[in-house]
Coordinates of C-alpha atoms in Angstrom, one line a residue:
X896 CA 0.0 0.0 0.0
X897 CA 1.3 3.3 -1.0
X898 CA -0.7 6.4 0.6
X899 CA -3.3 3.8 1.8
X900 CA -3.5 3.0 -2.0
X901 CA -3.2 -0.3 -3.8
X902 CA -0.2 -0.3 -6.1
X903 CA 0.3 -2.1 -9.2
X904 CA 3.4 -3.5 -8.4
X905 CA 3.3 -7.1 -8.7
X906 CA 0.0 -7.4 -10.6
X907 CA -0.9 -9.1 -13.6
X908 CA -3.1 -6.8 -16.1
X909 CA -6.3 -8.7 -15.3
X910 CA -5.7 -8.1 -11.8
X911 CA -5.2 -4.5 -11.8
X912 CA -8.7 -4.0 -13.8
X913 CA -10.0 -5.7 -11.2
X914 CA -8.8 -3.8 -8.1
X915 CA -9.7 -1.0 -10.1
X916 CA -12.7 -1.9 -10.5
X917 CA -13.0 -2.5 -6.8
X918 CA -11.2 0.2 -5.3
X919 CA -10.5 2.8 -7.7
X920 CA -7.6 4.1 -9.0
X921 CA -4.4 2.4 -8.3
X922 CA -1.2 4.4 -7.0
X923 CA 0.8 5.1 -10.9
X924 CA -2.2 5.8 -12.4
X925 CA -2.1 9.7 -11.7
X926 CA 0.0 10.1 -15.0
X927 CA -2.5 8.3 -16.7
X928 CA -5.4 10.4 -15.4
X929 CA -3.4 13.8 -16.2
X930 CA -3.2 12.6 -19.9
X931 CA -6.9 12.2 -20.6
X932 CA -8.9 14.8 -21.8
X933 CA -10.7 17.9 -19.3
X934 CA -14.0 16.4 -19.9
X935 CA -12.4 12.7 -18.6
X936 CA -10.1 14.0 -16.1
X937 CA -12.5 12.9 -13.3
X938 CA -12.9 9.6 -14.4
X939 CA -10.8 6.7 -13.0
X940 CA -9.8 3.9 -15.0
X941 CA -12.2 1.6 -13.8
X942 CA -14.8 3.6 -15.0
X943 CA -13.3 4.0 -18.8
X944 CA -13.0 0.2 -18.8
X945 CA -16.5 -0.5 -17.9
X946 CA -17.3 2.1 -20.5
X947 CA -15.3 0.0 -22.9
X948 CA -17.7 -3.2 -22.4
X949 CA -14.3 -4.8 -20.9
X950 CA -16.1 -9.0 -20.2
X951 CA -13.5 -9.4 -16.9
X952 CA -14.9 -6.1 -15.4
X953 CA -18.8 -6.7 -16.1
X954 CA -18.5 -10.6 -14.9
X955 CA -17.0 -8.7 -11.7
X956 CA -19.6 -6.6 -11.2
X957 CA -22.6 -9.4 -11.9
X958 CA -20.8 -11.3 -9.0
X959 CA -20.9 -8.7 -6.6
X960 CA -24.1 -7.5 -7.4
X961 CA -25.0 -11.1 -6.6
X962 CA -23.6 -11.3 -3.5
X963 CA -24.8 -7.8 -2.3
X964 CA -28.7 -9.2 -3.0
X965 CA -27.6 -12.5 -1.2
X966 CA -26.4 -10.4 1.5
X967 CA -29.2 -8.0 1.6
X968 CA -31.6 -11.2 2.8
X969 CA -29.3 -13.1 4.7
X970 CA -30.5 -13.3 8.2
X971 CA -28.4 -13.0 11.2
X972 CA -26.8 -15.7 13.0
X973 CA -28.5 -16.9 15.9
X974 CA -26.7 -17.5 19.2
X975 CA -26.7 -21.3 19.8
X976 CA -25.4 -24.2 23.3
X977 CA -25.1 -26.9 23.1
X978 CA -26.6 -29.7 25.7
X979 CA -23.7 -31.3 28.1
X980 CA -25.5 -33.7 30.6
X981 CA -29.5 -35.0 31.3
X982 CA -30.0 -35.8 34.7
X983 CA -33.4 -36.8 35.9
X984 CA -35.7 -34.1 35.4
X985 CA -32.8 -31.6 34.4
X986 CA -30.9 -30.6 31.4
X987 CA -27.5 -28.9 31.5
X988 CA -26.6 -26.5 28.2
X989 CA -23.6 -24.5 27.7
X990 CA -22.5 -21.8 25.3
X991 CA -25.6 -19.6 25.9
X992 CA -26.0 -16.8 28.5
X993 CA -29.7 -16.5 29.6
X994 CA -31.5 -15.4 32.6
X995 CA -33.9 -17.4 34.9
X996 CA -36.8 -18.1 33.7
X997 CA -35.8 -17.9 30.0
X998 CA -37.3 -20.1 27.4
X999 CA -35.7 -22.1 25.1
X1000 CA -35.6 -24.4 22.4
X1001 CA -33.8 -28.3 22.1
X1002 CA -33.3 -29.8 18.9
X1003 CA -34.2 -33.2 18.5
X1004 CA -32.9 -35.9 16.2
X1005 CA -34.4 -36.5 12.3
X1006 CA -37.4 -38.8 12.5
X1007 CA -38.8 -37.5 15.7
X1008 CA -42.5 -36.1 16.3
X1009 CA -41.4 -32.9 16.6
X1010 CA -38.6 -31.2 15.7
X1011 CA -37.7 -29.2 18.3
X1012 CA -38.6 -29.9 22.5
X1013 CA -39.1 -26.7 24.8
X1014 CA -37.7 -26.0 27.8
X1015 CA -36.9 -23.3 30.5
X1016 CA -34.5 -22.1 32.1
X1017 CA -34.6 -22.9 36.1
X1018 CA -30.7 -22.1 37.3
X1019 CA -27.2 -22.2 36.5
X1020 CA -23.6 -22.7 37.7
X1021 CA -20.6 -21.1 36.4
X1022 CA -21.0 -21.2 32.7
X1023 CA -23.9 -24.2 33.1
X1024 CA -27.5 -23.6 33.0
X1025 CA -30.1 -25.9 34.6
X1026 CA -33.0 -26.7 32.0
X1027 CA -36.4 -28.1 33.0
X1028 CA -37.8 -29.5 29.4
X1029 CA -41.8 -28.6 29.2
X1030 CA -42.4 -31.0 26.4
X1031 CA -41.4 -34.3 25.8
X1032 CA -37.9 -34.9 25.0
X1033 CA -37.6 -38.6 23.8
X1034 CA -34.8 -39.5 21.7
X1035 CA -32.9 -36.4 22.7
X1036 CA -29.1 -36.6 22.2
X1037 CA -26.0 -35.4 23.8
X1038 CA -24.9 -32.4 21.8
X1039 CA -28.0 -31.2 20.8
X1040 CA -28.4 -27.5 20.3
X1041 CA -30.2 -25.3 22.1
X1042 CA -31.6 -22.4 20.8
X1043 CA -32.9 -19.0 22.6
X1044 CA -37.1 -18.8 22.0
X1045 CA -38.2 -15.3 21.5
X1046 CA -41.7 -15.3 21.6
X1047 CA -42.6 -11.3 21.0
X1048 CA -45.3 -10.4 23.2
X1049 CA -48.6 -8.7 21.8
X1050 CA -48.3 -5.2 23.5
X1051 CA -44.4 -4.6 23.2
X1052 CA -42.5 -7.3 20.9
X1053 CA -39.6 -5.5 22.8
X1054 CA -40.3 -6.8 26.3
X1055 CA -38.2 -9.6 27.6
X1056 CA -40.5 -11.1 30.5
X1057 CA -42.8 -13.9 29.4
X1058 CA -46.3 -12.7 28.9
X1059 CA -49.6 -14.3 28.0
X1060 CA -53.1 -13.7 26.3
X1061 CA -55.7 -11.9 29.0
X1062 CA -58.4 -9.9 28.1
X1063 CA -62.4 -10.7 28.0
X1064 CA -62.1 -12.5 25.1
X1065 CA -61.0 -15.3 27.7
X1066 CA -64.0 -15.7 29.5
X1067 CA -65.9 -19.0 28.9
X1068 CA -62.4 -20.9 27.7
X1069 CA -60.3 -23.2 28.7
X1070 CA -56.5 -22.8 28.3
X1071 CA -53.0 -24.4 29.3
X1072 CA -50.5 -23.2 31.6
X1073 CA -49.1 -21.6 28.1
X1074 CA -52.7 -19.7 27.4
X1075 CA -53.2 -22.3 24.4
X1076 CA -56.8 -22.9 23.9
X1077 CA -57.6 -26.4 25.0
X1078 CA -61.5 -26.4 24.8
X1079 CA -61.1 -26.4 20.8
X1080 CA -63.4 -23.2 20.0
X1081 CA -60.7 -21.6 18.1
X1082 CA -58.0 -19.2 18.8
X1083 CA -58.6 -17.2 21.7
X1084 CA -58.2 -13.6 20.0
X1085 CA -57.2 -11.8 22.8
X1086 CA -55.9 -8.5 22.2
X1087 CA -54.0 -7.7 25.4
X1088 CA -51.1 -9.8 27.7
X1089 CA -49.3 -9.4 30.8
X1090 CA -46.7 -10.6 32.5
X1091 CA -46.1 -13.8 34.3
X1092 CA -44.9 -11.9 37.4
X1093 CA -47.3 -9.2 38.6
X1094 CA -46.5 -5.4 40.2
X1095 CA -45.9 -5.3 43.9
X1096 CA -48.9 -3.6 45.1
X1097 CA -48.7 -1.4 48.5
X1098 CA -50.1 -2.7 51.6
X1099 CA -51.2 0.3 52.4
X1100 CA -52.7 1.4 49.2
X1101 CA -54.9 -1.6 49.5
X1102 CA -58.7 -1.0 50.3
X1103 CA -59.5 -2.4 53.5
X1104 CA -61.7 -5.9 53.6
X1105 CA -65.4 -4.2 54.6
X1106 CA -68.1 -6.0 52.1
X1107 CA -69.4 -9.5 52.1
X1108 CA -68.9 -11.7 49.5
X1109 CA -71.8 -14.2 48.8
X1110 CA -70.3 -17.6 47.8
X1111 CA -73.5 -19.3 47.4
X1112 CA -72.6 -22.0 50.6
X1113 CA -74.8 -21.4 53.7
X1114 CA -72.3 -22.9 56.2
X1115 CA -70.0 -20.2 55.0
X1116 CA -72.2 -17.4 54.7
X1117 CA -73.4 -17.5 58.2
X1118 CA -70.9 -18.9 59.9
X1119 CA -67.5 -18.2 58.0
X1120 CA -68.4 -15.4 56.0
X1121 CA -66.1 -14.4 54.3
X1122 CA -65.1 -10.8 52.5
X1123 CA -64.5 -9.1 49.2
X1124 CA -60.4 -9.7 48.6
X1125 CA -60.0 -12.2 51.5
X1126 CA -57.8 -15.2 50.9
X1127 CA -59.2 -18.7 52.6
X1128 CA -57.6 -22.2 52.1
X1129 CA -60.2 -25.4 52.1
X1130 CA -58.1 -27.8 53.9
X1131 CA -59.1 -31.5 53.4
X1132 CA -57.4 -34.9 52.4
X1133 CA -58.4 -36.3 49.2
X1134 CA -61.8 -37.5 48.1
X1135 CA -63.7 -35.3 50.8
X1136 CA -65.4 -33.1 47.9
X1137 CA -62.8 -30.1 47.8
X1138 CA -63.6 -29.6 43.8
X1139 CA -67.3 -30.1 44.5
X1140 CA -67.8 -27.4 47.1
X1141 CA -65.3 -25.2 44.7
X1142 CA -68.1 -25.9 41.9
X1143 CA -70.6 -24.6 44.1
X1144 CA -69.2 -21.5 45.2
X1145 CA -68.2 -21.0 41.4
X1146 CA -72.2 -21.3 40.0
X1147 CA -73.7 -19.3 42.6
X1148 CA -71.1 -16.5 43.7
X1149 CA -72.0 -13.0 43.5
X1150 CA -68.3 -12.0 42.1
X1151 CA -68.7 -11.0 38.7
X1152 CA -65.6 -12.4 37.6
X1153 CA -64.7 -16.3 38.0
X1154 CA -60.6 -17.3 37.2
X1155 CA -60.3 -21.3 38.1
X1156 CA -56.4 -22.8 38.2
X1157 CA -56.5 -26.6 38.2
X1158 CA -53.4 -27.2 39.2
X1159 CA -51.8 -31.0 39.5
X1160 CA -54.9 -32.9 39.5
X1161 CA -56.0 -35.8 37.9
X1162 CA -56.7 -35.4 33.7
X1163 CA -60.0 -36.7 34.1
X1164 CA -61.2 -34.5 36.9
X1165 CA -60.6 -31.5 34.6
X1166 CA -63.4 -32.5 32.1
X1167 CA -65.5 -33.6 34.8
X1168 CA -64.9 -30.4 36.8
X1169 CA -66.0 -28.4 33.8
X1170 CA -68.9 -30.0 32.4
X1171 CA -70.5 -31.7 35.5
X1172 CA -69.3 -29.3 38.3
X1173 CA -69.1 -25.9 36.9
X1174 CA -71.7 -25.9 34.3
X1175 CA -72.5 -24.0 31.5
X1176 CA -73.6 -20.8 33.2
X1177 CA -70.6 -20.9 35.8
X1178 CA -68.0 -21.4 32.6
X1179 CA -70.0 -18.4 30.5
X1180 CA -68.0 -15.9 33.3
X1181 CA -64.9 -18.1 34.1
X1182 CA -61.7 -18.7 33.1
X1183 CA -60.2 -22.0 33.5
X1184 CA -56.8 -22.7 33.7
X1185 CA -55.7 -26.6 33.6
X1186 CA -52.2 -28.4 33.9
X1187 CA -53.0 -31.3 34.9
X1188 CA -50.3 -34.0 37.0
X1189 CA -48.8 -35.4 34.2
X1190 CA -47.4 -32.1 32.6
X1191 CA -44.0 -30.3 33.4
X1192 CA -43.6 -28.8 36.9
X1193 CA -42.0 -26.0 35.5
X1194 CA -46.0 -25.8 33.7
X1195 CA -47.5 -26.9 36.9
X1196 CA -46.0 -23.4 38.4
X1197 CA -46.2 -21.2 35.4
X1198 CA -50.4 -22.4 35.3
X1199 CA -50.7 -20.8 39.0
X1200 CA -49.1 -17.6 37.9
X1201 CA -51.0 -17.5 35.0
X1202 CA -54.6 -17.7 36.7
X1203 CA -53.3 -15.1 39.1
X1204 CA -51.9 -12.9 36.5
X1205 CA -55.5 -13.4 34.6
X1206 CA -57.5 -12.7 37.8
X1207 CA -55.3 -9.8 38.6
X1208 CA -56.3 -8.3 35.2
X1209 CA -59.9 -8.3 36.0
X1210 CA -59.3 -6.8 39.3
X1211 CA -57.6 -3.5 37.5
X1212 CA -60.7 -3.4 35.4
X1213 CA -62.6 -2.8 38.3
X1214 CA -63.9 -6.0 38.9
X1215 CA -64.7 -8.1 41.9
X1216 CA -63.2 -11.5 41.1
X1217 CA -63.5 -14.9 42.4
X1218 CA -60.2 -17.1 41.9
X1219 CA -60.4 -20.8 42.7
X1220 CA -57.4 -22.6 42.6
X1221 CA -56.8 -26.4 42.9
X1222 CA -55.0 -26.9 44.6
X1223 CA -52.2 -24.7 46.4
X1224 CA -50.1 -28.0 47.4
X1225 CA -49.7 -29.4 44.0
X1226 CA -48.1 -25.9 43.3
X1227 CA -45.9 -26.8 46.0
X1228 CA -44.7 -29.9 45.1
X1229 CA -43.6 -28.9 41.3
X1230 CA -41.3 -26.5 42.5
X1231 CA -40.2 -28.8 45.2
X1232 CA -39.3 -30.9 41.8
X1233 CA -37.4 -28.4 40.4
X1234 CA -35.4 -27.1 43.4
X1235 CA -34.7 -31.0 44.3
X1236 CA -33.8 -31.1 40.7
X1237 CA -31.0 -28.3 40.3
X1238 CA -29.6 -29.2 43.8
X1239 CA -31.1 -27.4 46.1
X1240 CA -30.9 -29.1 49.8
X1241 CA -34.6 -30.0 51.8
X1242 CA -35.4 -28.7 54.6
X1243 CA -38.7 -30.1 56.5
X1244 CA -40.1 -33.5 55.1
X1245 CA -38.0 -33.2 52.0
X1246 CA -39.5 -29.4 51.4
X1247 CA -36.4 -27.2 50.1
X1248 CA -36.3 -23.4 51.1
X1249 CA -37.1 -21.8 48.2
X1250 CA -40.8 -24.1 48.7
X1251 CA -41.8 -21.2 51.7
X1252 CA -40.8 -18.3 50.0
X1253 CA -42.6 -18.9 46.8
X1254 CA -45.8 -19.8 48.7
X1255 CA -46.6 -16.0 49.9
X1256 CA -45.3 -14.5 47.0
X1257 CA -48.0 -16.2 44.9
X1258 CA -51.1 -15.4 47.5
X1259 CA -50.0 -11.8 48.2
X1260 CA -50.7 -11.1 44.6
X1261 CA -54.3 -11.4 45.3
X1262 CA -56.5 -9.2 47.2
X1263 CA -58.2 -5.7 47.4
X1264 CA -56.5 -3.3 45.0
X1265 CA -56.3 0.5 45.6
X1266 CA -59.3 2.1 47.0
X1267 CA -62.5 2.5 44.9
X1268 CA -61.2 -0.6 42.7
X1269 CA -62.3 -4.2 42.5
X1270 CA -61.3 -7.3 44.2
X1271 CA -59.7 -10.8 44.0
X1272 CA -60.7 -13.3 46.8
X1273 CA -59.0 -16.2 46.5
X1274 CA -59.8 -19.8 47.8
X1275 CA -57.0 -22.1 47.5
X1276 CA -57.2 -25.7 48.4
X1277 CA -54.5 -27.4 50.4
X1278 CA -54.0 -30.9 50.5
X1279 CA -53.5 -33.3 53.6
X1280 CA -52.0 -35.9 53.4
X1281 CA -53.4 -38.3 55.7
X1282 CA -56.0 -35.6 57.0
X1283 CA -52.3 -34.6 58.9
X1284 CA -53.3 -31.1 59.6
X1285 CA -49.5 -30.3 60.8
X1286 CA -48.5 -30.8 56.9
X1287 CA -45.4 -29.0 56.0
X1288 CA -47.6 -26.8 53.4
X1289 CA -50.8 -26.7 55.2
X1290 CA -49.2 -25.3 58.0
X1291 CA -47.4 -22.7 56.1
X1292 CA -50.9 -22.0 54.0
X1293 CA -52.5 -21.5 57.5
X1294 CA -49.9 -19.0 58.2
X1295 CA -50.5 -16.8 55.2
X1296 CA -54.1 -17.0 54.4
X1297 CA -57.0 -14.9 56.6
X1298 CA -58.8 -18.1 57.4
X1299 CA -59.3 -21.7 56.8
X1300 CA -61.8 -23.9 56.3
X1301 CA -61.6 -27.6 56.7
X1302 CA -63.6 -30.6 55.4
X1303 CA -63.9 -33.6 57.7
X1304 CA -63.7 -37.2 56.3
X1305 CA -65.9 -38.8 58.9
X1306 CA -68.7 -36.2 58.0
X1307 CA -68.1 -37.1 54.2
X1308 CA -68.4 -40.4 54.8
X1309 CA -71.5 -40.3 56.9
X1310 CA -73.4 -38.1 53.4
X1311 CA -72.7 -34.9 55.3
X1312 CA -72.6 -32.4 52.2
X1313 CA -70.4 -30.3 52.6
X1314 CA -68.1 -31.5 54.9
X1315 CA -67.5 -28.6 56.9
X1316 CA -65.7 -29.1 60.0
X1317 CA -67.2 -25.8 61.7
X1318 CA -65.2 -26.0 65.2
X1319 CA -61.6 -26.5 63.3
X1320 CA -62.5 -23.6 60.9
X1321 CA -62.4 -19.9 61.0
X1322 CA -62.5 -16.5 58.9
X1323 CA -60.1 -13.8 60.4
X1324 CA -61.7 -11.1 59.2
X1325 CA -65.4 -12.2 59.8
X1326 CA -65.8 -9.9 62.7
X1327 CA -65.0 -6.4 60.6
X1328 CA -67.5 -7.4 58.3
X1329 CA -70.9 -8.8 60.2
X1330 CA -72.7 -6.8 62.7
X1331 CA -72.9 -7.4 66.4
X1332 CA -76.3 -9.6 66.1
X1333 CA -74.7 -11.9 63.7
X1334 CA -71.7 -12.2 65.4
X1335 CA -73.8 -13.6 68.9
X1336 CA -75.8 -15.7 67.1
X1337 CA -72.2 -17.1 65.4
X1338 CA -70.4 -17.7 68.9
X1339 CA -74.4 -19.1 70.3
X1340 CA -74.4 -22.0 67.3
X1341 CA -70.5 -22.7 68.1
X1342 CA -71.0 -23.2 71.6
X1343 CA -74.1 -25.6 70.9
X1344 CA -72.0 -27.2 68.5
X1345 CA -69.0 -28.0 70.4
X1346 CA -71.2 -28.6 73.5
X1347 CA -72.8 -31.9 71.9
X1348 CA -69.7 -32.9 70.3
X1349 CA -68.0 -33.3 73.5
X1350 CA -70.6 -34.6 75.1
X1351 CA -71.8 -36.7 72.0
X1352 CA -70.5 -40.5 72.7
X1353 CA -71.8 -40.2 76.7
X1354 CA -75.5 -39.3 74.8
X1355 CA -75.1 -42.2 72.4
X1356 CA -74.9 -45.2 74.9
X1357 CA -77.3 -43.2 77.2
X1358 CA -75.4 -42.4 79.9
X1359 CA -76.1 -38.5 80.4
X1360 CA -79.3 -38.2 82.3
X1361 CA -81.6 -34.9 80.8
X1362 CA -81.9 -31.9 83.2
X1363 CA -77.9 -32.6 84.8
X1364 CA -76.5 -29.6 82.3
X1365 CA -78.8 -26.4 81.1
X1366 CA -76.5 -25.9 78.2
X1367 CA -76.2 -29.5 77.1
X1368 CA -79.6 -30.5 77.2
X1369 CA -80.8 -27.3 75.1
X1370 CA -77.6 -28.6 72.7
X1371 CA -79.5 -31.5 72.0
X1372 CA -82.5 -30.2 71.5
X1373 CA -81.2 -27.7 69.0
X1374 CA -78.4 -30.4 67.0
X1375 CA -80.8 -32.3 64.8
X1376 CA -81.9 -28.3 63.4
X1377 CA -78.0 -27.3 63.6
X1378 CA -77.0 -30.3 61.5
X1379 CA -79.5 -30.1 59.1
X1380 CA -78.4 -26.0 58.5
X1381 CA -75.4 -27.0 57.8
X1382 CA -76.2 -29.3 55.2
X1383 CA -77.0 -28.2 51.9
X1384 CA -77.8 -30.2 48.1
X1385 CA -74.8 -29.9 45.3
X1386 CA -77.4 -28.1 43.6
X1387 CA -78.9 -26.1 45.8
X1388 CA -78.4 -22.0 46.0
X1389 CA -78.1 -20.4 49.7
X1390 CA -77.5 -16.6 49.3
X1391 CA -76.1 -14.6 52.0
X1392 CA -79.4 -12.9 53.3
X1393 CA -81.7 -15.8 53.5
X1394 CA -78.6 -17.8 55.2
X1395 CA -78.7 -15.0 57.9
X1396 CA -82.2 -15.1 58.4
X1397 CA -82.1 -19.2 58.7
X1398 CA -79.5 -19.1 61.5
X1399 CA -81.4 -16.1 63.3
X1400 CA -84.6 -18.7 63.3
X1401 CA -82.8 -21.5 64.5
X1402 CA -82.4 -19.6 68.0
X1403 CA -85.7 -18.0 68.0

């Protein structure tokens, strides 16, 4: 190079028309310039010999032109891992930096059902990351590449948190933890999304609990009522009629919104929960979320975030909502899978740490929103192993939630519908809401209550004499009325005001 200029020195003839022809004039050719005429004198020689028709430059030219149109639609090259190890439940991939919570996708081998398996991100170490597949991966290999998914969201294709379809166009469908439509009506053609992970609202921006919300159960009405944004747990071992009683509240609710998260349970029971529990007139205002057992826990977790995220839109459209969700220990368990997974140590009964601290992040998302706004109250069922109410989780639900009500086996089992265990359950914020009549006439039927229960096997073999206790003997008197209050038909409607008035006749 010569004055940052290509000289000829060493170049055949050919190849100095070409780098002419490339990169102008060549260092030498001034002379050669300075002899052509004024009106050339600006010209270089490339341009005289494509003027000429010389063949070498104009096949020079075609080429790049070529190349400059291949280039033009070439796309970019896209940042690929490759998969190290599979381990149980978990994959590890290197070669790719990504955060938590990240989706990606797995290449599979030729001749698979799919071409590609999806996964997510759930940790990493060092250079490693930890992937949870959400798909089937048969067949996979070692090697296999892993691509980055970007899946643009509706509102801002920019965003990098993973956001699905809300909206009203959701009401009355069914969807998968993704927000795929599962209840084959057709896309959903929702026009808004949000994120996964919902804002942090201010405790004390939150409108305090004051209103009744009428869940259509007269047990609960009267004597566990419970309030617009409260959260409640229904505690009960499996097979007591958790989903049944859920069904109930969800046909005959006065909320005006109804978001339902099956979460973990059985494939069949979602079907049945729908078309048999719920109904057509309970589905025309819900949305129902379903991932069943047999699905990834990594979708398992992302279905529960979705119904709240879904319920939590509603709410900022001024709506009072109802969420259902089935069940809050299933949630539990699939990220007990993944923390087990990646490494994390347990803690109590094989729960890790991270189990806790996911549990009241999830349930302090719902609630009262800022004053004058709507609602989410939230029941979420916890399971009992064993009708163990020290459970790990149920124990740790009953420490969150602002009441509890629990289902008894022995009253299921003796037709009792529904199984309401009155003296083990409670609403917290009960009192704010009922007035001072309804409140004594609550503690009066309690009393009764656990008065004959006490006292129940010394009545059944006849060995309490009437007139020896006041209390007792009116107990029995009143039970057989008690009892049958508290029972109430699968399809039967109890509203809030004719629920009042039936408990304030029992004691008249």
């Amino acid at each position: 190079m010569v004055n940052n200029r290509i000289t000829q020195d060493g170049l055949s003839a050919l190849e100095q028309e070409l780098a002419r022809a490339s990169f102008g004039p060549l260092a030498g050719d001034e002379t050669i310039a300075g002899d052509l005429p004024d009106d050339h004198a600006a010209r270089t020689i490339a341009e005289l010999a494509a003027l000429a028709g010389n063949p070498h430059i104009d096949t020079w030219r075609d080429k790049l032109d070529a190349l400059k149109s291949r280039n033009a639609i070439a796309k970019p090259l896209r940042p690929c891992g490759r998969l190290t190890r599979a381990a149980g439940l978990v994959l590890e991939a290197v070669g790719l930096k990504m955060g938590v919570g990240s989706e990606c996708m797995i290449e599979l081998p030729p001749g698979s059902a799919i071409p590609t398996a999806e996964a997510e991100v759930v940790g990493f170490a060092g250079d490693k990351l930890f992937l949870m597949p959400t798909t089937e991966v048969a067949g996979l290999l070692p090697g296999a590449r892993v691509y980055p998914l970007e899946s643009a969201p509706i509102n801002d294709p920019m965003a990098g948190a993973k956001r699905l379809p809300v909206g009203w166009e959701m009401l009355g469908r069914v969807v998968d933890a993704s927000g795929r439509p599962l209840d084959g009506l057709g896309p959903l053609g929702a026009k808004m999304d949000a994120p996964l992970a919902g804002p942090v609202i201010n405790p004390l921006n939150r409108e305090p609990i004051h209103k009744v919300l009428d869940v259509g159960v007269r047990a609960i009405n009267s004597l566990l009522t419970v309030g617009r944004g409260q959260r409640m747990g229904l505690f009960a071992g499996s097979g007591v009629g958790k989903s049944v009683l859920l069904g109930t509240m969800a046909r005959y609710t006065s909320a005006e919104v109804i978001v339902i998260g099956l979460i973990g349970e059985r494939g069949r029971e979602v079907k049945e929960f729908i078309e048999q529990i719920l109904g057509e007139d309970g589905l025309a205002r819900s949305v129902v979320v379903a991932a069943p057992a047999d699905v990834s826990p990594v979708l398992r977790m992302q279905a529960a975030a979705y119904t709240t995220s879904l319920a939590e839109y509603f709410r900022d459209q001024g709506k009072h909502v109802l969420m259902l969700m089935d069940s809050l220990t299933r949630y539990a368990m699939a990220q007990r899978e993944i923390a087990l997974a990646i490494g994390e140590p347990p803690a109590t009964k094989g729960y890790p740490p991270s189990v806790f601290a996911k549990l009241p992040a999830l349930v302090e998302r719902t609630g009262n929103g800022p004053e004058g706004g709507g609602s989410i109250t939230a029941f979420y069922t916890v399971l009992t192993e064993g009708d163990d109410q020290q459970d790990p989780i149920a124990d740790s639900a009953r420490a969150i939630l602002d009441g509890h009500i629990v289902l008894n086996r022995s009253l299921a089992e003796a037709g009792h519908y529904p199984a309401i265990d009155i003296e083990q359950s409670i609403s917290r914020v009960m009192t704010s809401i009922i007035d001072d009549k309804h409140l004594e006439r609550v503690r009066l039927f309690k009393q009764m209550l656990s008065r004959y229960q006490r006292n129940k096997d010394l009545i059944n073999v006849g060995a309490y004499s009437h007139g020896r206790d006041a209390l007792l003997d009116r107990a029995i008197a009143l039970y057989p009325r008690m009892e049958s209050f508290l029972q109430q038909g699968f399809r039967e409607q109890a509203n809030f005001e004719p629920s009042l008035d039936l408990l304030h006749q029992l004691f008249e």
